[in-house]
């Protein structure tokens, strides 16, 4: 099972990917998670990536493609994978096509659609815990005490990439650079469009139905 999840920031790609890996027994490959880990470790790649991520911009294609190429050669990808957040540009999709020539074609491209204003509300309300990384939401999952994590008592903060100006920028990037991928893949007959505005369960159900899982 080789699949890609495409959707704007905050559409729930990561959450849905995590649900699918249990069901499908293939790894989730999230470039966003990989770069966040590199930033956390302070590695040279992380330092380079941080500037782009904080501004809501894409990391240059050559860097991202190199990281994904290396990851896809790992033994756990033999049975397949769920790519979450890659490809994000046509250039990345073309590089992925070259890799797939060697390892076999994609089965599904799942596109999770959510309107921009809905996403802005979802993302600007997120408050992440400095201690345990748990994510509260000021409207949908408010902490009992303002600014304090219910799970561990840590301090809650708003991530740079959850500020409204950054999110609007990321949405512009998505519409300009990533959504053209839907047309790129539609000729192959593997695009499955999902309404991402429902509950986590509802969206998971739609994806499962669309991919016959
Ligand atoms: P995500 O968690 O997928 O929203 O990714 C967070 C940030 O990491 C993005 O806003 C980009 O700066 C960077 N990033 C993740 N994946 C890619 C990619 N495929 N191409 C370029 N930049 C990426």
mmCIF file of C-alpha atoms and ligand atoms in Angstrom:
data_model
loop_
_atom_site.group_PDB
_atom_site.id
_atom_site.type_symbol
_atom_site.label_atom_id
_atom_site.label_comp_id
_atom_site.label_asym_id
_atom_site.label_seq_id
_atom_site.Cartn_x
_atom_site.Cartn_y
_atom_site.Cartn_z
ATOM 1 C CA UNK A 1 0.000 0.000 0.000
ATOM 2 C CA UNK A 2 1.649 3.177 -1.160
ATOM 3 C CA UNK A 3 -0.305 6.326 -0.597
ATOM 4 C CA UNK A 4 0.018 10.077 -0.366
ATOM 5 C CA UNK A 5 -2.043 12.401 1.798
ATOM 6 C CA UNK A 6 -2.523 15.879 0.371
ATOM 7 C CA UNK A 7 -4.304 18.703 2.130
ATOM 8 C CA UNK A 8 -3.810 22.229 3.427
ATOM 9 C CA UNK A 9 -2.045 22.802 6.748
ATOM 10 C CA UNK A 10 -4.368 21.812 9.585
ATOM 11 C CA UNK A 11 -6.510 19.518 7.448
ATOM 12 C CA UNK A 12 -5.665 16.605 9.738
ATOM 13 C CA UNK A 13 -3.208 14.729 7.508
ATOM 14 C CA UNK A 14 -0.992 13.754 10.411
ATOM 15 C CA UNK A 15 -3.870 12.574 12.585
ATOM 16 C CA UNK A 16 -5.373 10.529 9.791
ATOM 17 C CA UNK A 17 -1.991 9.074 8.816
ATOM 18 C CA UNK A 18 -1.476 7.881 12.403
ATOM 19 C CA UNK A 19 -4.818 6.089 12.339
ATOM 20 C CA UNK A 20 -4.024 4.472 8.999
ATOM 21 C CA UNK A 21 -0.608 3.116 9.949
ATOM 22 C CA UNK A 22 -2.183 0.891 12.615
ATOM 23 C CA UNK A 23 -4.717 -0.419 10.177
ATOM 24 C CA UNK A 24 -2.403 -0.839 7.193
ATOM 25 C CA UNK A 25 0.812 -1.750 9.028
ATOM 26 C CA UNK A 26 2.971 0.556 6.953
ATOM 27 C CA UNK A 27 5.060 3.508 8.204
ATOM 28 C CA UNK A 28 3.928 7.133 8.159
ATOM 29 C CA UNK A 29 6.508 9.346 6.548
ATOM 30 C CA UNK A 30 5.884 12.917 7.610
ATOM 31 C CA UNK A 31 8.410 15.388 6.259
ATOM 32 C CA UNK A 32 7.082 18.020 8.694
ATOM 33 C CA UNK A 33 7.814 15.680 11.647
ATOM 34 C CA UNK A 34 11.248 14.845 10.241
ATOM 35 C CA UNK A 35 12.168 18.524 9.926
ATOM 36 C CA UNK A 36 10.740 19.373 13.365
ATOM 37 C CA UNK A 37 12.914 16.612 14.821
ATOM 38 C CA UNK A 38 15.958 18.031 13.018
ATOM 39 C CA UNK A 39 15.148 21.503 14.379
ATOM 40 C CA UNK A 40 14.803 20.042 17.883
ATOM 41 C CA UNK A 41 18.190 18.352 17.595
ATOM 42 C CA UNK A 42 19.762 21.539 16.295
ATOM 43 C CA UNK A 43 21.357 19.636 13.396
ATOM 44 C CA UNK A 44 22.731 21.641 10.427
ATOM 45 C CA UNK A 45 19.710 20.589 8.361
ATOM 46 C CA UNK A 46 17.410 21.643 11.218
ATOM 47 C CA UNK A 47 19.004 25.066 11.452
ATOM 48 C CA UNK A 48 18.505 25.545 7.729
ATOM 49 C CA UNK A 49 14.907 24.286 7.842
ATOM 50 C CA UNK A 50 13.831 26.406 10.820
ATOM 51 C CA UNK A 51 13.951 29.718 8.953
ATOM 52 C CA UNK A 52 11.595 28.442 6.268
ATOM 53 C CA UNK A 53 9.267 26.698 8.713
ATOM 54 C CA UNK A 54 8.872 29.731 10.982
ATOM 55 C CA UNK A 55 7.897 31.831 7.981
ATOM 56 C CA UNK A 56 5.455 29.227 6.688
ATOM 57 C CA UNK A 57 7.545 28.743 3.556
ATOM 58 C CA UNK A 58 8.521 25.521 1.870
ATOM 59 C CA UNK A 59 11.988 24.111 2.436
ATOM 60 C CA UNK A 60 13.903 23.932 -0.883
ATOM 61 C CA UNK A 61 13.043 20.923 -3.032
ATOM 62 C CA UNK A 62 16.575 19.496 -3.188
ATOM 63 C CA UNK A 63 16.787 19.287 0.615
ATOM 64 C CA UNK A 64 13.367 17.670 1.013
ATOM 65 C CA UNK A 65 13.810 15.253 -1.875
ATOM 66 C CA UNK A 66 17.157 14.066 -0.465
ATOM 67 C CA UNK A 67 15.608 13.363 2.932
ATOM 68 C CA UNK A 68 12.639 11.461 1.499
ATOM 69 C CA UNK A 69 14.778 9.434 -0.926
ATOM 70 C CA UNK A 70 16.905 8.219 1.954
ATOM 71 C CA UNK A 71 13.870 7.431 4.111
ATOM 72 C CA UNK A 72 12.140 5.385 1.379
ATOM 73 C CA UNK A 73 15.122 3.047 1.065
ATOM 74 C CA UNK A 74 14.706 1.885 4.705
ATOM 75 C CA UNK A 75 13.518 -1.726 5.084
ATOM 76 C CA UNK A 76 10.251 -0.762 6.797
ATOM 77 C CA UNK A 77 9.068 0.832 3.539
ATOM 78 C CA UNK A 78 9.166 -2.486 1.659
ATOM 79 C CA UNK A 79 5.478 -3.151 2.391
ATOM 80 C CA UNK A 80 4.489 0.385 1.509
ATOM 81 C CA UNK A 81 4.127 3.755 3.217
ATOM 82 C CA UNK A 82 1.900 6.727 3.847
ATOM 83 C CA UNK A 83 3.511 9.961 2.752
ATOM 84 C CA UNK A 84 2.173 12.846 4.809
ATOM 85 C CA UNK A 85 3.247 16.289 3.637
ATOM 86 C CA UNK A 86 5.282 15.119 0.647
ATOM 87 C CA UNK A 87 5.208 15.809 -2.257
ATOM 88 C CA UNK A 88 4.297 19.469 -1.912
ATOM 89 C CA UNK A 89 5.495 20.766 -5.275
ATOM 90 C CA UNK A 90 5.418 19.431 -8.837
ATOM 91 C CA UNK A 91 9.219 19.154 -8.673
ATOM 92 C CA UNK A 92 8.908 16.873 -5.621
ATOM 93 C CA UNK A 93 6.192 14.822 -7.349
ATOM 94 C CA UNK A 94 8.462 14.293 -10.358
ATOM 95 C CA UNK A 95 11.310 13.179 -8.075
ATOM 96 C CA UNK A 96 8.927 10.796 -6.324
ATOM 97 C CA UNK A 97 7.853 9.383 -9.704
ATOM 98 C CA UNK A 98 11.485 8.485 -10.395
ATOM 99 C CA UNK A 99 11.735 6.652 -7.074
ATOM 100 C CA UNK A 100 8.423 4.878 -7.734
ATOM 101 C CA UNK A 101 9.715 3.667 -11.100
ATOM 102 C CA UNK A 102 12.022 1.444 -9.043
ATOM 103 C CA UNK A 103 9.708 0.411 -6.217
ATOM 104 C CA UNK A 104 6.224 0.329 -7.755
ATOM 105 C CA UNK A 105 3.384 2.753 -8.396
ATOM 106 C CA UNK A 106 1.198 4.625 -5.921
ATOM 107 C CA UNK A 107 -2.160 3.114 -4.996
ATOM 108 C CA UNK A 108 -3.949 6.212 -3.722
ATOM 109 C CA UNK A 109 -3.614 9.960 -3.544
ATOM 110 C CA UNK A 110 -6.011 11.052 -0.803
ATOM 111 C CA UNK A 111 -6.905 14.742 -0.892
ATOM 112 C CA UNK A 112 -8.408 16.120 2.332
ATOM 113 C CA UNK A 113 -10.345 19.298 1.507
ATOM 114 C CA UNK A 114 -11.082 21.971 4.142
ATOM 115 C CA UNK A 115 -12.018 25.654 3.532
ATOM 116 C CA UNK A 116 -9.395 28.271 4.468
ATOM 117 C CA UNK A 117 -11.395 30.148 7.144
ATOM 118 C CA UNK A 118 -12.193 26.928 8.925
ATOM 119 C CA UNK A 119 -8.487 26.063 9.008
ATOM 120 C CA UNK A 120 -7.481 29.467 10.343
ATOM 121 C CA UNK A 121 -9.867 29.014 13.277
ATOM 122 C CA UNK A 122 -8.583 25.500 13.904
ATOM 123 C CA UNK A 123 -4.906 26.427 13.798
ATOM 124 C CA UNK A 124 -4.798 29.832 15.482
ATOM 125 C CA UNK A 125 -6.626 28.331 18.476
ATOM 126 C CA UNK A 126 -4.015 25.653 19.082
ATOM 127 C CA UNK A 127 -1.896 25.919 22.212
ATOM 128 C CA UNK A 128 0.993 23.495 22.512
ATOM 129 C CA UNK A 129 2.468 22.381 25.840
ATOM 130 C CA UNK A 130 6.146 23.179 26.364
ATOM 131 C CA UNK A 131 6.422 20.170 28.653
ATOM 132 C CA UNK A 132 4.695 17.263 26.898
ATOM 133 C CA UNK A 133 3.774 18.707 23.463
ATOM 134 C CA UNK A 134 0.079 18.008 24.056
ATOM 135 C CA UNK A 135 -2.060 20.302 21.965
ATOM 136 C CA UNK A 136 -5.042 22.064 23.504
ATOM 137 C CA UNK A 137 -7.443 24.253 21.526
ATOM 138 C CA UNK A 138 -8.867 27.413 23.099
ATOM 139 C CA UNK A 139 -12.326 26.635 21.678
ATOM 140 C CA UNK A 140 -12.494 22.896 20.986
ATOM 141 C CA UNK A 141 -10.318 21.552 23.823
ATOM 142 C CA UNK A 142 -9.692 24.396 26.302
ATOM 143 C CA UNK A 143 -7.409 23.785 29.296
ATOM 144 C CA UNK A 144 -9.072 23.962 32.724
ATOM 145 C CA UNK A 145 -6.687 26.753 33.689
ATOM 146 C CA UNK A 146 -5.687 29.409 31.146
ATOM 147 C CA UNK A 147 -2.226 28.831 29.715
ATOM 148 C CA UNK A 148 -1.612 25.596 31.650
ATOM 149 C CA UNK A 149 -1.616 22.087 30.184
ATOM 150 C CA UNK A 150 -4.246 19.727 31.673
ATOM 151 C CA UNK A 151 -2.028 16.710 31.043
ATOM 152 C CA UNK A 152 1.206 17.723 32.751
ATOM 153 C CA UNK A 153 0.810 21.247 34.172
ATOM 154 C CA UNK A 154 3.307 22.621 31.613
ATOM 155 C CA UNK A 155 3.102 26.058 30.035
ATOM 156 C CA UNK A 156 1.000 26.391 26.887
ATOM 157 C CA UNK A 157 2.209 28.526 23.997
ATOM 158 C CA UNK A 158 1.274 29.316 20.434
ATOM 159 C CA UNK A 159 3.727 27.834 17.938
ATOM 160 C CA UNK A 160 5.191 30.344 15.463
ATOM 161 C CA UNK A 161 3.651 28.423 12.603
ATOM 162 C CA UNK A 162 0.190 28.656 14.244
ATOM 163 C CA UNK A 163 0.096 32.477 14.144
ATOM 164 C CA UNK A 164 -2.583 33.791 11.759
ATOM 165 C CA UNK A 165 -0.179 35.621 9.457
ATOM 166 C CA UNK A 166 1.937 32.480 9.134
ATOM 167 C CA UNK A 167 -1.111 30.321 8.479
ATOM 168 C CA UNK A 168 -2.423 32.656 5.772
ATOM 169 C CA UNK A 169 1.037 32.434 4.212
ATOM 170 C CA UNK A 170 1.029 28.644 4.392
ATOM 171 C CA UNK A 171 -2.416 28.545 2.784
ATOM 172 C CA UNK A 172 -1.216 30.760 -0.051
ATOM 173 C CA UNK A 173 1.744 28.423 -0.505
ATOM 174 C CA UNK A 174 -0.611 25.433 -0.486
ATOM 175 C CA UNK A 175 -2.942 26.883 -3.127
ATOM 176 C CA UNK A 176 -0.067 28.074 -5.297
ATOM 177 C CA UNK A 177 2.360 25.173 -5.086
ATOM 178 C CA UNK A 178 0.711 22.077 -3.671
ATOM 179 C CA UNK A 179 -2.870 21.988 -4.953
ATOM 180 C CA UNK A 180 -1.648 21.745 -8.598
ATOM 181 C CA UNK A 181 -0.587 18.223 -7.588
ATOM 182 C CA UNK A 182 -4.246 17.190 -7.633
ATOM 183 C CA UNK A 183 -4.321 17.774 -11.397
ATOM 184 C CA UNK A 184 -0.897 16.177 -11.744
ATOM 185 C CA UNK A 185 -2.196 12.920 -10.255
ATOM 186 C CA UNK A 186 -5.753 12.979 -11.563
ATOM 187 C CA UNK A 187 -4.711 11.596 -14.946
ATOM 188 C CA UNK A 188 -3.555 8.438 -13.168
ATOM 189 C CA UNK A 189 -7.040 7.720 -11.771
ATOM 190 C CA UNK A 190 -5.824 7.399 -8.168
ATOM 191 C CA UNK A 191 -7.095 10.662 -6.618
ATOM 192 C CA UNK A 192 -9.660 10.200 -3.811
ATOM 193 C CA UNK A 193 -11.211 13.484 -2.640
ATOM 194 C CA UNK A 194 -12.400 13.564 0.970
ATOM 195 C CA UNK A 195 -14.425 16.193 2.856
ATOM 196 C CA UNK A 196 -12.167 17.076 5.792
ATOM 197 C CA UNK A 197 -14.621 19.282 7.708
ATOM 198 C CA UNK A 198 -16.251 16.517 9.769
ATOM 199 C CA UNK A 199 -15.080 14.891 12.987
ATOM 200 C CA UNK A 200 -11.833 12.933 13.084
ATOM 201 C CA UNK A 201 -13.886 9.721 13.025
ATOM 202 C CA UNK A 202 -16.030 10.841 10.091
ATOM 203 C CA UNK A 203 -12.973 11.786 8.035
ATOM 204 C CA UNK A 204 -11.260 8.491 8.924
ATOM 205 C CA UNK A 205 -14.394 6.643 7.786
ATOM 206 C CA UNK A 206 -14.461 8.480 4.451
ATOM 207 C CA UNK A 207 -10.787 7.704 3.847
ATOM 208 C CA UNK A 208 -11.202 4.032 4.727
ATOM 209 C CA UNK A 209 -14.117 3.778 2.309
ATOM 210 C CA UNK A 210 -12.252 5.608 -0.461
ATOM 211 C CA UNK A 211 -9.202 3.342 -0.276
ATOM 212 C CA UNK A 212 -11.148 0.155 0.455
ATOM 213 C CA UNK A 213 -9.387 -0.402 3.806
HETATM 214 P P1 LIG B 1 3.801 20.118 8.069
HETATM 215 O O1 LIG B 1 3.899 19.617 9.470
HETATM 216 O O2 LIG B 1 3.672 19.011 7.066
HETATM 217 O O3 LIG B 1 2.734 21.162 7.885
HETATM 218 O O4 LIG B 1 5.198 20.829 7.731
HETATM 219 C C1 LIG B 1 5.674 21.906 8.491
HETATM 220 C C2 LIG B 1 6.658 22.727 7.681
HETATM 221 O O5 LIG B 1 7.771 21.903 7.278
HETATM 222 C C3 LIG B 1 6.119 23.303 6.381
HETATM 223 O O6 LIG B 1 5.425 24.524 6.569
HETATM 224 C C4 LIG B 1 7.400 23.478 5.569
HETATM 225 O O7 LIG B 1 8.123 24.619 5.992
HETATM 226 C C5 LIG B 1 8.195 22.241 5.968
HETATM 227 N N1 LIG B 1 7.910 21.089 5.062
HETATM 228 C C6 LIG B 1 7.332 19.906 5.404
HETATM 229 N N2 LIG B 1 7.211 19.101 4.342
HETATM 230 C C7 LIG B 1 7.721 19.790 3.288
HETATM 231 C C8 LIG B 1 7.860 19.509 1.894
HETATM 232 N N3 LIG B 1 7.452 18.344 1.355
HETATM 233 N N4 LIG B 1 8.430 20.461 1.112
HETATM 234 C C9 LIG B 1 8.859 21.638 1.618
HETATM 235 N N5 LIG B 1 8.738 21.975 2.903
HETATM 236 C C10 LIG B 1 8.180 21.061 3.743
#
